Amino acid sequence: MASVCLPYRPESVAAARRFVGAQLREWGLDDLVDDAALIVSELVTNSIKTGCQTRMLVGVRRPTDCTVRILVGDGSRSMPVMVQAGPNATSGRGLAIVHRLTHGRWGVALLPFGKVVHADLTTPAPIPR
């Protein structure tokens, strides 16, 4: 797994996108970069909103040859909630986007010090490691 610690600041969203994109390109998974960038942006934005003062952990790993898992850990035990944002809402669609891009393959693991939200993307065929 590749990971990076980031502060709870808005500029960490772009840093997370760059980090995940670079790792996927290194693995030859360029076709997943755009979706992964959107997913990690949403997850990091949610972590920033928790108000934690420590650092969040952003990670990416390959549980299988066809799966990439994006992880965002933070110091809050507040569970993310997918809401139905109205047509005029200016926010609240993030987890729905993650859900759609991952085909429902995302979740949360509670930890004694916070939580880790993970989201899985798949490739149509195995890519050599």
Tab-separated table of N, CA, C and O in Angstrom:
chain	number	residue	atom	x	y	z
A	1	MET	N	0.848	-1.188	0.000
A	1	MET	CA	0.000	0.000	0.000
A	1	MET	C	0.883	1.237	0.000
A	1	MET	O	1.885	1.301	0.697
A	2	ALA	N	0.486	2.204	-0.772
A	2	ALA	CA	1.138	3.513	-0.770
A	2	ALA	C	0.239	4.453	0.017
A	2	ALA	O	-0.990	4.401	-0.113
A	3	SER	N	0.830	5.300	0.844
A	3	SER	CA	0.012	6.216	1.636
A	3	SER	C	0.744	7.525	1.881
A	3	SER	O	1.961	7.606	1.746
A	4	VAL	N	-0.047	8.529	2.263
A	4	VAL	CA	0.484	9.846	2.569
A	4	VAL	C	-0.384	10.454	3.672
A	4	VAL	O	-1.596	10.240	3.693
A	5	CYS	N	0.253	11.184	4.579
A	5	CYS	CA	-0.483	11.926	5.606
A	5	CYS	C	-0.678	13.348	5.121
A	5	CYS	O	0.263	13.968	4.610
A	6	LEU	N	-1.891	13.852	5.282
A	6	LEU	CA	-2.215	15.200	4.829
A	6	LEU	C	-2.913	15.963	5.941
A	6	LEU	O	-3.637	15.372	6.744
A	7	PRO	N	-2.748	17.276	5.987
A	7	PRO	CA	-3.460	18.086	6.981
A	7	PRO	C	-4.926	18.271	6.583
A	7	PRO	O	-5.298	18.064	5.423
A	8	TYR	N	-5.738	18.651	7.534
A	8	TYR	CA	-7.162	18.907	7.290
A	8	TYR	C	-7.335	20.313	6.739
A	8	TYR	O	-7.836	21.206	7.415
A	9	ARG	N	-6.900	20.504	5.508
A	9	ARG	CA	-7.018	21.800	4.841
A	9	ARG	C	-7.522	21.594	3.423
A	9	ARG	O	-7.273	20.549	2.820
A	10	PRO	N	-8.200	22.585	2.873
A	10	PRO	CA	-8.754	22.436	1.517
A	10	PRO	C	-7.719	22.046	0.460
A	10	PRO	O	-8.027	21.282	-0.461
A	11	GLU	N	-6.478	22.520	0.591
A	11	GLU	CA	-5.466	22.193	-0.415
A	11	GLU	C	-5.080	20.707	-0.398
A	11	GLU	O	-4.460	20.201	-1.331
A	12	SER	N	-5.476	19.990	0.649
A	12	SER	CA	-5.195	18.558	0.712
A	12	SER	C	-6.007	17.763	-0.300
A	12	SER	O	-5.619	16.664	-0.684
A	13	VAL	N	-7.124	18.317	-0.750
A	13	VAL	CA	-7.929	17.630	-1.765
A	13	VAL	C	-7.109	17.467	-3.043
A	13	VAL	O	-7.009	16.368	-3.599
A	14	ALA	N	-6.493	18.538	-3.497
A	14	ALA	CA	-5.673	18.466	-4.710
A	14	ALA	C	-4.445	17.584	-4.488
A	14	ALA	O	-4.054	16.817	-5.385
A	15	ALA	N	-3.841	17.662	-3.317
A	15	ALA	CA	-2.680	16.819	-3.013
A	15	ALA	C	-3.057	15.339	-3.055
A	15	ALA	O	-2.304	14.506	-3.566
A	16	ALA	N	-4.226	14.995	-2.534
A	16	ALA	CA	-4.695	13.609	-2.551
A	16	ALA	C	-4.937	13.136	-3.980
A	16	ALA	O	-4.588	12.006	-4.342
A	17	ARG	N	-5.541	13.989	-4.795
A	17	ARG	CA	-5.764	13.631	-6.207
A	17	ARG	C	-4.441	13.364	-6.911
A	17	ARG	O	-4.310	12.376	-7.644
A	18	ARG	N	-3.460	14.237	-6.692
A	18	ARG	CA	-2.144	14.047	-7.333
A	18	ARG	C	-1.491	12.748	-6.865
A	18	ARG	O	-0.943	11.988	-7.667
A	19	PHE	N	-1.556	12.488	-5.568
A	19	PHE	CA	-0.941	11.297	-4.996
A	19	PHE	C	-1.564	10.027	-5.580
A	19	PHE	O	-0.861	9.129	-6.046
A	20	VAL	N	-2.888	9.928	-5.546
A	20	VAL	CA	-3.569	8.732	-6.051
A	20	VAL	C	-3.338	8.579	-7.552
A	20	VAL	O	-3.049	7.482	-8.034
A	21	GLY	N	-3.436	9.676	-8.296
A	21	GLY	CA	-3.209	9.606	-9.739
A	21	GLY	C	-1.814	9.121	-10.084
A	21	GLY	O	-1.635	8.280	-10.973
A	22	ALA	N	-0.812	9.632	-9.371
A	22	ALA	CA	0.571	9.214	-9.628
A	22	ALA	C	0.753	7.727	-9.335
A	22	ALA	O	1.424	7.009	-10.099
A	23	GLN	N	0.147	7.250	-8.252
A	23	GLN	CA	0.290	5.837	-7.899
A	23	GLN	C	-0.389	4.946	-8.937
A	23	GLN	O	0.168	3.932	-9.350
A	24	LEU	N	-1.573	5.327	-9.377
A	24	LEU	CA	-2.264	4.519	-10.388
A	24	LEU	C	-1.499	4.509	-11.704
A	24	LEU	O	-1.409	3.470	-12.371
A	25	ARG	N	-0.940	5.641	-12.075
A	25	ARG	CA	-0.134	5.678	-13.316
A	25	ARG	C	1.104	4.790	-13.180
A	25	ARG	O	1.482	4.104	-14.129
A	26	GLU	N	1.721	4.808	-12.005
A	26	GLU	CA	2.892	3.949	-11.768
A	26	GLU	C	2.518	2.479	-11.931
A	26	GLU	O	3.317	1.678	-12.418
A	27	TRP	N	1.310	2.111	-11.533
A	27	TRP	CA	0.845	0.730	-11.671
A	27	TRP	C	0.292	0.439	-13.060
A	27	TRP	O	-0.168	-0.666	-13.324
A	28	GLY	N	0.273	1.420	-13.951
A	28	GLY	CA	-0.253	1.213	-15.294
A	28	GLY	C	-1.769	1.206	-15.367
A	28	GLY	O	-2.351	0.650	-16.290
A	29	LEU	N	-2.408	1.855	-14.395
A	29	LEU	CA	-3.870	1.875	-14.325
A	29	LEU	C	-4.414	3.254	-14.707
A	29	LEU	O	-5.313	3.789	-14.058
A	30	ASP	N	-3.904	3.802	-15.782
A	30	ASP	CA	-4.286	5.138	-16.225
A	30	ASP	C	-5.787	5.272	-16.451
A	30	ASP	O	-6.353	6.346	-16.252
A	31	ASP	N	-6.450	4.178	-16.861
A	31	ASP	CA	-7.892	4.241	-17.141
A	31	ASP	C	-8.730	4.470	-15.882
A	31	ASP	O	-9.897	4.836	-15.972
A	32	LEU	N	-8.150	4.295	-14.689
A	32	LEU	CA	-8.881	4.510	-13.440
A	32	LEU	C	-8.607	5.874	-12.802
A	32	LEU	O	-9.241	6.229	-11.816
A	33	VAL	N	-7.677	6.627	-13.353
A	33	VAL	CA	-7.220	7.866	-12.712
A	33	VAL	C	-8.357	8.870	-12.525
A	33	VAL	O	-8.514	9.443	-11.442
A	34	ASP	N	-9.164	9.103	-13.535
A	34	ASP	CA	-10.215	10.124	-13.421
A	34	ASP	C	-11.239	9.764	-12.344
A	34	ASP	O	-11.592	10.605	-11.500
A	35	ASP	N	-11.722	8.529	-12.354
A	35	ASP	CA	-12.693	8.119	-11.336
A	35	ASP	C	-12.061	8.132	-9.947
A	35	ASP	O	-12.689	8.564	-8.974
A	36	ALA	N	-10.828	7.662	-9.855
A	36	ALA	CA	-10.146	7.646	-8.555
A	36	ALA	C	-9.944	9.060	-8.021
A	36	ALA	O	-10.094	9.302	-6.816
A	37	ALA	N	-9.631	10.005	-8.898
A	37	ALA	CA	-9.444	11.391	-8.477
A	37	ALA	C	-10.740	11.968	-7.918
A	37	ALA	O	-10.730	12.659	-6.889
A	38	LEU	N	-11.834	11.678	-8.558
A	38	LEU	CA	-13.127	12.163	-8.077
A	38	LEU	C	-13.479	11.517	-6.733
A	38	LEU	O	-13.911	12.194	-5.796
A	39	ILE	N	-13.262	10.223	-6.623
A	39	ILE	CA	-13.563	9.517	-5.371
A	39	ILE	C	-12.723	10.053	-4.223
A	39	ILE	O	-13.258	10.375	-3.154
A	40	VAL	N	-11.418	10.141	-4.405
A	40	VAL	CA	-10.566	10.603	-3.304
A	40	VAL	C	-10.879	12.054	-2.963
A	40	VAL	O	-10.826	12.446	-1.797
A	41	SER	N	-11.257	12.853	-3.943
A	41	SER	CA	-11.652	14.242	-3.663
A	41	SER	C	-12.847	14.283	-2.722
A	41	SER	O	-12.883	15.061	-1.764
A	42	GLU	N	-13.845	13.464	-3.004
A	42	GLU	CA	-15.043	13.440	-2.164
A	42	GLU	C	-14.732	12.941	-0.756
A	42	GLU	O	-15.194	13.510	0.234
A	43	LEU	N	-13.934	11.883	-0.650
A	43	LEU	CA	-13.624	11.319	0.666
A	43	LEU	C	-12.766	12.266	1.501
A	43	LEU	O	-12.987	12.424	2.708
A	44	VAL	N	-11.797	12.904	0.884
A	44	VAL	CA	-10.953	13.857	1.609
A	44	VAL	C	-11.763	15.083	2.016
A	44	VAL	O	-11.627	15.583	3.137
A	45	THR	N	-12.621	15.561	1.145
A	45	THR	CA	-13.480	16.697	1.491
A	45	THR	C	-14.331	16.369	2.711
A	45	THR	O	-14.467	17.186	3.632
A	46	ASN	N	-14.892	15.160	2.749
A	46	ASN	CA	-15.674	14.754	3.922
A	46	ASN	C	-14.818	14.724	5.178
A	46	ASN	O	-15.268	15.131	6.257
A	47	SER	N	-13.593	14.244	5.072
A	47	SER	CA	-12.705	14.209	6.238
A	47	SER	C	-12.374	15.612	6.729
A	47	SER	O	-12.329	15.858	7.932
A	48	ILE	N	-12.152	16.515	5.801
A	48	ILE	CA	-11.847	17.900	6.185
A	48	ILE	C	-13.005	18.484	6.975
A	48	ILE	O	-12.806	19.213	7.947
A	49	LYS	N	-14.220	18.152	6.600
A	49	LYS	CA	-15.408	18.693	7.271
A	49	LYS	C	-15.591	18.171	8.698
A	49	LYS	O	-16.407	18.710	9.440
A	50	THR	N	-14.849	17.124	9.093
A	50	THR	CA	-15.007	16.588	10.450
A	50	THR	C	-14.460	17.535	11.501
A	50	THR	O	-14.811	17.426	12.670
A	51	GLY	N	-13.570	18.444	11.113
A	51	GLY	CA	-12.995	19.381	12.069
A	51	GLY	C	-11.851	18.809	12.883
A	51	GLY	O	-11.396	19.421	13.846
A	52	CYS	N	-11.366	17.634	12.517
A	52	CYS	CA	-10.230	17.046	13.236
A	52	CYS	C	-9.004	17.939	13.088
A	52	CYS	O	-8.867	18.660	12.104
A	53	GLN	N	-8.131	17.869	14.044
A	53	GLN	CA	-6.942	18.719	14.023
A	53	GLN	C	-5.657	17.939	13.779
A	53	GLN	O	-4.586	18.515	13.699
A	54	THR	N	-5.743	16.614	13.700
A	54	THR	CA	-4.551	15.808	13.437
A	54	THR	C	-4.357	15.720	11.925
A	54	THR	O	-4.777	16.601	11.202
A	55	ARG	N	-3.762	14.667	11.472
A	55	ARG	CA	-3.587	14.474	10.030
A	55	ARG	C	-4.426	13.294	9.562
A	55	ARG	O	-4.630	12.345	10.294
A	56	MET	N	-4.880	13.382	8.339
A	56	MET	CA	-5.616	12.267	7.747
A	56	MET	C	-4.645	11.430	6.929
A	56	MET	O	-3.627	11.927	6.453
A	57	LEU	N	-4.970	10.174	6.789
A	57	LEU	CA	-4.157	9.254	6.000
A	57	LEU	C	-4.907	8.946	4.714
A	57	LEU	O	-6.087	8.572	4.752
A	58	VAL	N	-4.243	9.124	3.590
A	58	VAL	CA	-4.801	8.772	2.286
A	58	VAL	C	-3.949	7.642	1.744
A	58	VAL	O	-2.720	7.749	1.703
A	59	GLY	N	-4.603	6.549	1.377
A	59	GLY	CA	-3.865	5.402	0.873
A	59	GLY	C	-4.502	4.820	-0.365
A	59	GLY	O	-5.676	5.056	-0.662
A	60	VAL	N	-3.723	4.053	-1.083
A	60	VAL	CA	-4.217	3.325	-2.245
A	60	VAL	C	-3.462	1.998	-2.281
A	60	VAL	O	-2.263	1.942	-2.054
A	61	ARG	N	-4.236	0.930	-2.509
A	61	ARG	CA	-3.613	-0.388	-2.590
A	61	ARG	C	-4.346	-1.244	-3.604
A	61	ARG	O	-5.412	-0.867	-4.087
A	62	ARG	N	-3.766	-2.398	-3.900
A	62	ARG	CA	-4.353	-3.326	-4.873
A	62	ARG	C	-4.642	-4.659	-4.195
A	62	ARG	O	-3.792	-5.528	-4.138
A	63	PRO	N	-5.854	-4.824	-3.677
A	63	PRO	CA	-6.184	-6.097	-3.028
A	63	PRO	C	-6.162	-7.281	-4.001
A	63	PRO	O	-5.881	-8.394	-3.605
A	64	THR	N	-6.474	-7.021	-5.282
A	64	THR	CA	-6.402	-8.051	-6.317
A	64	THR	C	-5.826	-7.412	-7.572
A	64	THR	O	-5.666	-6.192	-7.652
A	65	ASP	N	-5.553	-8.229	-8.571
A	65	ASP	CA	-5.018	-7.695	-9.825
A	65	ASP	C	-6.012	-6.810	-10.557
A	65	ASP	O	-5.628	-6.020	-11.413
A	66	CYS	N	-7.303	-6.941	-10.239
A	66	CYS	CA	-8.337	-6.164	-10.922
A	66	CYS	C	-8.952	-5.071	-10.049
A	66	CYS	O	-9.843	-4.357	-10.507
A	67	THR	N	-8.508	-4.945	-8.796
A	67	THR	CA	-9.146	-4.017	-7.867
A	67	THR	C	-8.140	-3.048	-7.268
A	67	THR	O	-7.062	-3.445	-6.849
A	68	VAL	N	-8.541	-1.787	-7.221
A	68	VAL	CA	-7.788	-0.746	-6.526
A	68	VAL	C	-8.663	-0.264	-5.386
A	68	VAL	O	-9.857	0.005	-5.583
A	69	ARG	N	-8.088	-0.160	-4.197
A	69	ARG	CA	-8.828	0.340	-3.037
A	69	ARG	C	-8.239	1.681	-2.615
A	69	ARG	O	-7.050	1.799	-2.358
A	70	ILE	N	-9.096	2.674	-2.559
A	70	ILE	CA	-8.729	4.010	-2.083
A	70	ILE	C	-9.197	4.102	-0.642
A	70	ILE	O	-10.338	3.753	-0.335
A	71	LEU	N	-8.312	4.558	0.245
A	71	LEU	CA	-8.639	4.650	1.666
A	71	LEU	C	-8.366	6.055	2.175
A	71	LEU	O	-7.355	6.664	1.813
A	72	VAL	N	-9.275	6.553	3.015
A	72	VAL	CA	-9.069	7.842	3.676
A	72	VAL	C	-9.412	7.633	5.146
A	72	VAL	O	-10.545	7.325	5.494
A	73	GLY	N	-8.395	7.775	5.989
A	73	GLY	CA	-8.581	7.624	7.428
A	73	GLY	C	-8.523	8.968	8.107
A	73	GLY	O	-7.707	9.821	7.749
A	74	ASP	N	-9.415	9.160	9.083
A	74	ASP	CA	-9.395	10.414	9.836
A	74	ASP	C	-9.657	10.132	11.306
A	74	ASP	O	-9.924	9.000	11.701
A	75	GLY	N	-9.565	11.139	12.115
A	75	GLY	CA	-9.688	11.011	13.556
A	75	GLY	C	-11.096	11.148	14.087
A	75	GLY	O	-11.285	11.296	15.293
A	76	SER	N	-12.088	11.081	13.230
A	76	SER	CA	-13.482	11.215	13.651
A	76	SER	C	-14.183	9.864	13.569
A	76	SER	O	-14.002	9.121	12.611
A	77	ARG	N	-14.999	9.563	14.555
A	77	ARG	CA	-15.802	8.339	14.518
A	77	ARG	C	-17.202	8.604	13.960
A	77	ARG	O	-18.035	7.714	13.949
A	78	SER	N	-17.447	9.813	13.467
A	78	SER	CA	-18.728	10.120	12.826
A	78	SER	C	-18.806	9.377	11.496
A	78	SER	O	-17.910	9.486	10.659
A	79	MET	N	-19.884	8.650	11.340
A	79	MET	CA	-20.051	7.847	10.127
A	79	MET	C	-20.534	8.715	8.966
A	79	MET	O	-21.403	9.572	9.151
A	80	PRO	N	-19.983	8.489	7.771
A	80	PRO	CA	-20.486	9.208	6.604
A	80	PRO	C	-21.886	8.705	6.254
A	80	PRO	O	-22.190	7.520	6.434
A	81	VAL	N	-22.711	9.600	5.771
A	81	VAL	CA	-24.088	9.254	5.437
A	81	VAL	C	-24.384	9.712	4.018
A	81	VAL	O	-24.158	10.874	3.673
A	82	MET	N	-24.911	8.796	3.218
A	82	MET	CA	-25.306	9.157	1.870
A	82	MET	C	-26.711	9.748	1.948
A	82	MET	O	-27.627	9.129	2.491
A	83	VAL	N	-26.860	10.973	1.449
A	83	VAL	CA	-28.148	11.659	1.512
A	83	VAL	C	-28.689	11.857	0.099
A	83	VAL	O	-27.956	11.767	-0.884
A	84	GLN	N	-29.968	12.127	0.024
A	84	GLN	CA	-30.603	12.449	-1.247
A	84	GLN	C	-30.630	13.968	-1.385
A	84	GLN	O	-31.483	14.629	-0.810
A	85	ALA	N	-29.652	14.508	-2.088
A	85	ALA	CA	-29.597	15.956	-2.287
A	85	ALA	C	-30.658	16.375	-3.295
A	85	ALA	O	-30.868	15.712	-4.316
A	86	GLY	N	-31.329	17.455	-2.996
A	86	GLY	CA	-32.343	17.979	-3.897
A	86	GLY	C	-31.716	18.582	-5.143
A	86	GLY	O	-30.511	18.828	-5.196
A	87	PRO	N	-32.510	18.860	-6.162
A	87	PRO	CA	-31.975	19.381	-7.414
A	87	PRO	C	-31.309	20.750	-7.275
A	87	PRO	O	-30.448	21.097	-8.077
A	88	ASN	N	-31.677	21.521	-6.267
A	88	ASN	CA	-31.077	22.838	-6.080
A	88	ASN	C	-29.996	22.858	-5.004
A	88	ASN	O	-29.440	23.912	-4.707
A	89	ALA	N	-29.691	21.705	-4.410
A	89	ALA	CA	-28.677	21.634	-3.354
A	89	ALA	C	-27.297	21.916	-3.937
A	89	ALA	O	-26.982	21.509	-5.056
A	90	THR	N	-26.476	22.624	-3.170
A	90	THR	CA	-25.120	22.941	-3.622
A	90	THR	C	-24.091	21.957	-3.077
A	90	THR	O	-22.917	22.046	-3.410
A	91	SER	N	-24.516	21.024	-2.231
A	91	SER	CA	-23.612	19.992	-1.721
A	91	SER	C	-24.443	18.769	-1.348
A	91	SER	O	-25.665	18.772	-1.483
A	92	GLY	N	-23.774	17.722	-0.884
A	92	GLY	CA	-24.471	16.535	-0.429
A	92	GLY	C	-24.523	15.389	-1.416
A	92	GLY	O	-25.156	14.380	-1.157
A	93	ARG	N	-23.842	15.525	-2.532
A	93	ARG	CA	-23.864	14.468	-3.548
A	93	ARG	C	-22.623	13.588	-3.537
A	93	ARG	O	-22.527	12.631	-4.302
A	94	GLY	N	-21.653	13.900	-2.684
A	94	GLY	CA	-20.353	13.224	-2.712
A	94	GLY	C	-20.415	11.723	-2.566
A	94	GLY	O	-19.854	10.987	-3.388
A	95	LEU	N	-21.073	11.235	-1.529
A	95	LEU	CA	-21.120	9.783	-1.336
A	95	LEU	C	-21.980	9.096	-2.391
A	95	LEU	O	-21.713	7.945	-2.753
A	96	ALA	N	-22.969	9.784	-2.928
A	96	ALA	CA	-23.755	9.204	-4.021
A	96	ALA	C	-22.867	9.022	-5.256
A	96	ALA	O	-22.980	8.013	-5.968
A	97	ILE	N	-21.975	9.965	-5.493
A	97	ILE	CA	-21.031	9.847	-6.611
A	97	ILE	C	-20.087	8.679	-6.367
A	97	ILE	O	-19.839	7.866	-7.258
A	98	VAL	N	-19.550	8.579	-5.144
A	98	VAL	CA	-18.664	7.461	-4.796
A	98	VAL	C	-19.411	6.137	-4.993
A	98	VAL	O	-18.874	5.187	-5.583
A	99	HIS	N	-20.638	6.078	-4.528
A	99	HIS	CA	-21.450	4.862	-4.645
A	99	HIS	C	-21.626	4.466	-6.114
A	99	HIS	O	-21.487	3.296	-6.475
A	100	ARG	N	-21.932	5.453	-6.944
A	100	ARG	CA	-22.148	5.177	-8.369
A	100	ARG	C	-20.853	4.722	-9.051
A	100	ARG	O	-20.848	3.736	-9.792
A	101	LEU	N	-19.742	5.410	-8.795
A	101	LEU	CA	-18.480	5.068	-9.464
A	101	LEU	C	-17.931	3.715	-9.022
A	101	LEU	O	-17.240	3.043	-9.798
A	102	THR	N	-18.221	3.318	-7.782
A	102	THR	CA	-17.712	2.041	-7.269
A	102	THR	C	-18.736	0.911	-7.384
A	102	THR	O	-18.469	-0.203	-6.931
A	103	HIS	N	-19.907	1.207	-7.938
A	103	HIS	CA	-20.992	0.226	-8.031
A	103	HIS	C	-21.345	-0.316	-6.645
A	103	HIS	O	-21.602	-1.509	-6.469
A	104	GLY	N	-21.314	0.586	-5.667
A	104	GLY	CA	-21.687	0.224	-4.301
A	104	GLY	C	-20.590	-0.428	-3.487
A	104	GLY	O	-20.818	-0.828	-2.347
A	105	ARG	N	-19.391	-0.512	-4.014
A	105	ARG	CA	-18.280	-1.159	-3.300
A	105	ARG	C	-17.460	-0.120	-2.536
A	105	ARG	O	-16.352	0.246	-2.937
A	106	TRP	N	-18.051	0.356	-1.451
A	106	TRP	CA	-17.364	1.271	-0.550
A	106	TRP	C	-17.901	0.994	0.849
A	106	TRP	O	-18.929	0.338	1.023
A	107	GLY	N	-17.177	1.440	1.854
A	107	GLY	CA	-17.627	1.194	3.215
A	107	GLY	C	-16.768	1.929	4.220
A	107	GLY	O	-15.881	2.711	3.849
A	108	VAL	N	-17.025	1.648	5.494
A	108	VAL	CA	-16.353	2.337	6.584
A	108	VAL	C	-15.941	1.309	7.628
A	108	VAL	O	-16.721	0.414	7.963
A	109	ALA	N	-14.731	1.456	8.146
A	109	ALA	CA	-14.267	0.657	9.278
A	109	ALA	C	-14.011	1.601	10.442
A	109	ALA	O	-13.211	2.545	10.310
A	110	LEU	N	-14.722	1.388	11.544
A	110	LEU	CA	-14.483	2.188	12.744
A	110	LEU	C	-13.242	1.679	13.448
A	110	LEU	O	-13.016	0.476	13.538
A	111	LEU	N	-12.453	2.606	13.933
A	111	LEU	CA	-11.232	2.300	14.674
A	111	LEU	C	-11.304	2.979	16.034
A	111	LEU	O	-12.102	3.910	16.212
A	112	PRO	N	-10.492	2.574	16.986
A	112	PRO	CA	-10.532	3.227	18.298
A	112	PRO	C	-10.269	4.738	18.229
A	112	PRO	O	-10.774	5.498	19.030
A	113	PHE	N	-9.497	5.159	17.231
A	113	PHE	CA	-9.108	6.568	17.116
A	113	PHE	C	-9.809	7.295	15.990
A	113	PHE	O	-9.501	8.446	15.699
A	114	GLY	N	-10.740	6.667	15.314
A	114	GLY	CA	-11.412	7.317	14.184
A	114	GLY	C	-12.037	6.298	13.262
A	114	GLY	O	-12.649	5.330	13.697
A	115	LYS	N	-11.840	6.495	11.959
A	115	LYS	CA	-12.411	5.590	10.964
A	115	LYS	C	-11.577	5.618	9.694
A	115	LYS	O	-10.777	6.530	9.478
A	116	VAL	N	-11.799	4.615	8.865
A	116	VAL	CA	-11.228	4.567	7.522
A	116	VAL	C	-12.380	4.310	6.561
A	116	VAL	O	-13.130	3.349	6.724
A	117	VAL	N	-12.522	5.187	5.581
A	117	VAL	CA	-13.511	5.003	4.524
A	117	VAL	C	-12.761	4.451	3.317
A	117	VAL	O	-11.699	4.972	2.955
A	118	HIS	N	-13.286	3.394	2.732
A	118	HIS	CA	-12.629	2.795	1.574
A	118	HIS	C	-13.594	2.728	0.401
A	118	HIS	O	-14.809	2.654	0.582
A	119	ALA	N	-13.028	2.782	-0.788
A	119	ALA	CA	-13.812	2.694	-2.024
A	119	ALA	C	-13.007	1.887	-3.031
A	119	ALA	O	-11.809	2.115	-3.197
A	120	ASP	N	-13.663	0.929	-3.672
A	120	ASP	CA	-12.989	0.036	-4.610
A	120	ASP	C	-13.377	0.334	-6.048
A	120	ASP	O	-14.562	0.467	-6.365
A	121	LEU	N	-12.364	0.403	-6.891
A	121	LEU	CA	-12.549	0.503	-8.341
A	121	LEU	C	-12.003	-0.767	-8.969
A	121	LEU	O	-11.019	-1.322	-8.470
A	122	THR	N	-12.627	-1.206	-10.042
A	122	THR	CA	-12.149	-2.411	-10.707
A	122	THR	C	-11.812	-2.125	-12.152
A	122	THR	O	-12.355	-1.235	-12.787
A	123	THR	N	-10.875	-2.931	-12.665
A	123	THR	CA	-10.510	-2.888	-14.066
A	123	THR	C	-11.138	-4.110	-14.737
A	123	THR	O	-11.392	-5.118	-14.080
A	124	PRO	N	-11.403	-4.037	-16.030
A	124	PRO	CA	-12.042	-5.162	-16.695
A	124	PRO	C	-11.160	-6.419	-16.758
A	124	PRO	O	-11.642	-7.515	-16.802
A	125	ALA	N	-9.857	-6.233	-16.781
A	125	ALA	CA	-8.942	-7.382	-16.891
A	125	ALA	C	-7.759	-7.158	-15.957
A	125	ALA	O	-7.384	-6.015	-15.691
A	126	PRO	N	-7.159	-8.237	-15.483
A	126	PRO	CA	-5.990	-8.090	-14.599
A	126	PRO	C	-4.877	-7.307	-15.280
A	126	PRO	O	-4.608	-7.479	-16.463
A	127	ILE	N	-4.243	-6.448	-14.508
A	127	ILE	CA	-3.098	-5.674	-14.969
A	127	ILE	C	-1.874	-6.221	-14.219
A	127	ILE	O	-1.915	-6.341	-13.003
A	128	PRO	N	-0.808	-6.535	-14.918
A	128	PRO	CA	0.379	-7.044	-14.206
A	128	PRO	C	0.876	-6.053	-13.167
A	128	PRO	O	0.808	-4.849	-13.371
A	129	ARG	N	1.351	-6.592	-12.076
A	129	ARG	CA	1.858	-5.738	-10.984
A	129	ARG	C	3.263	-5.319	-11.232
A	129	ARG	O	4.122	-5.909	-11.626
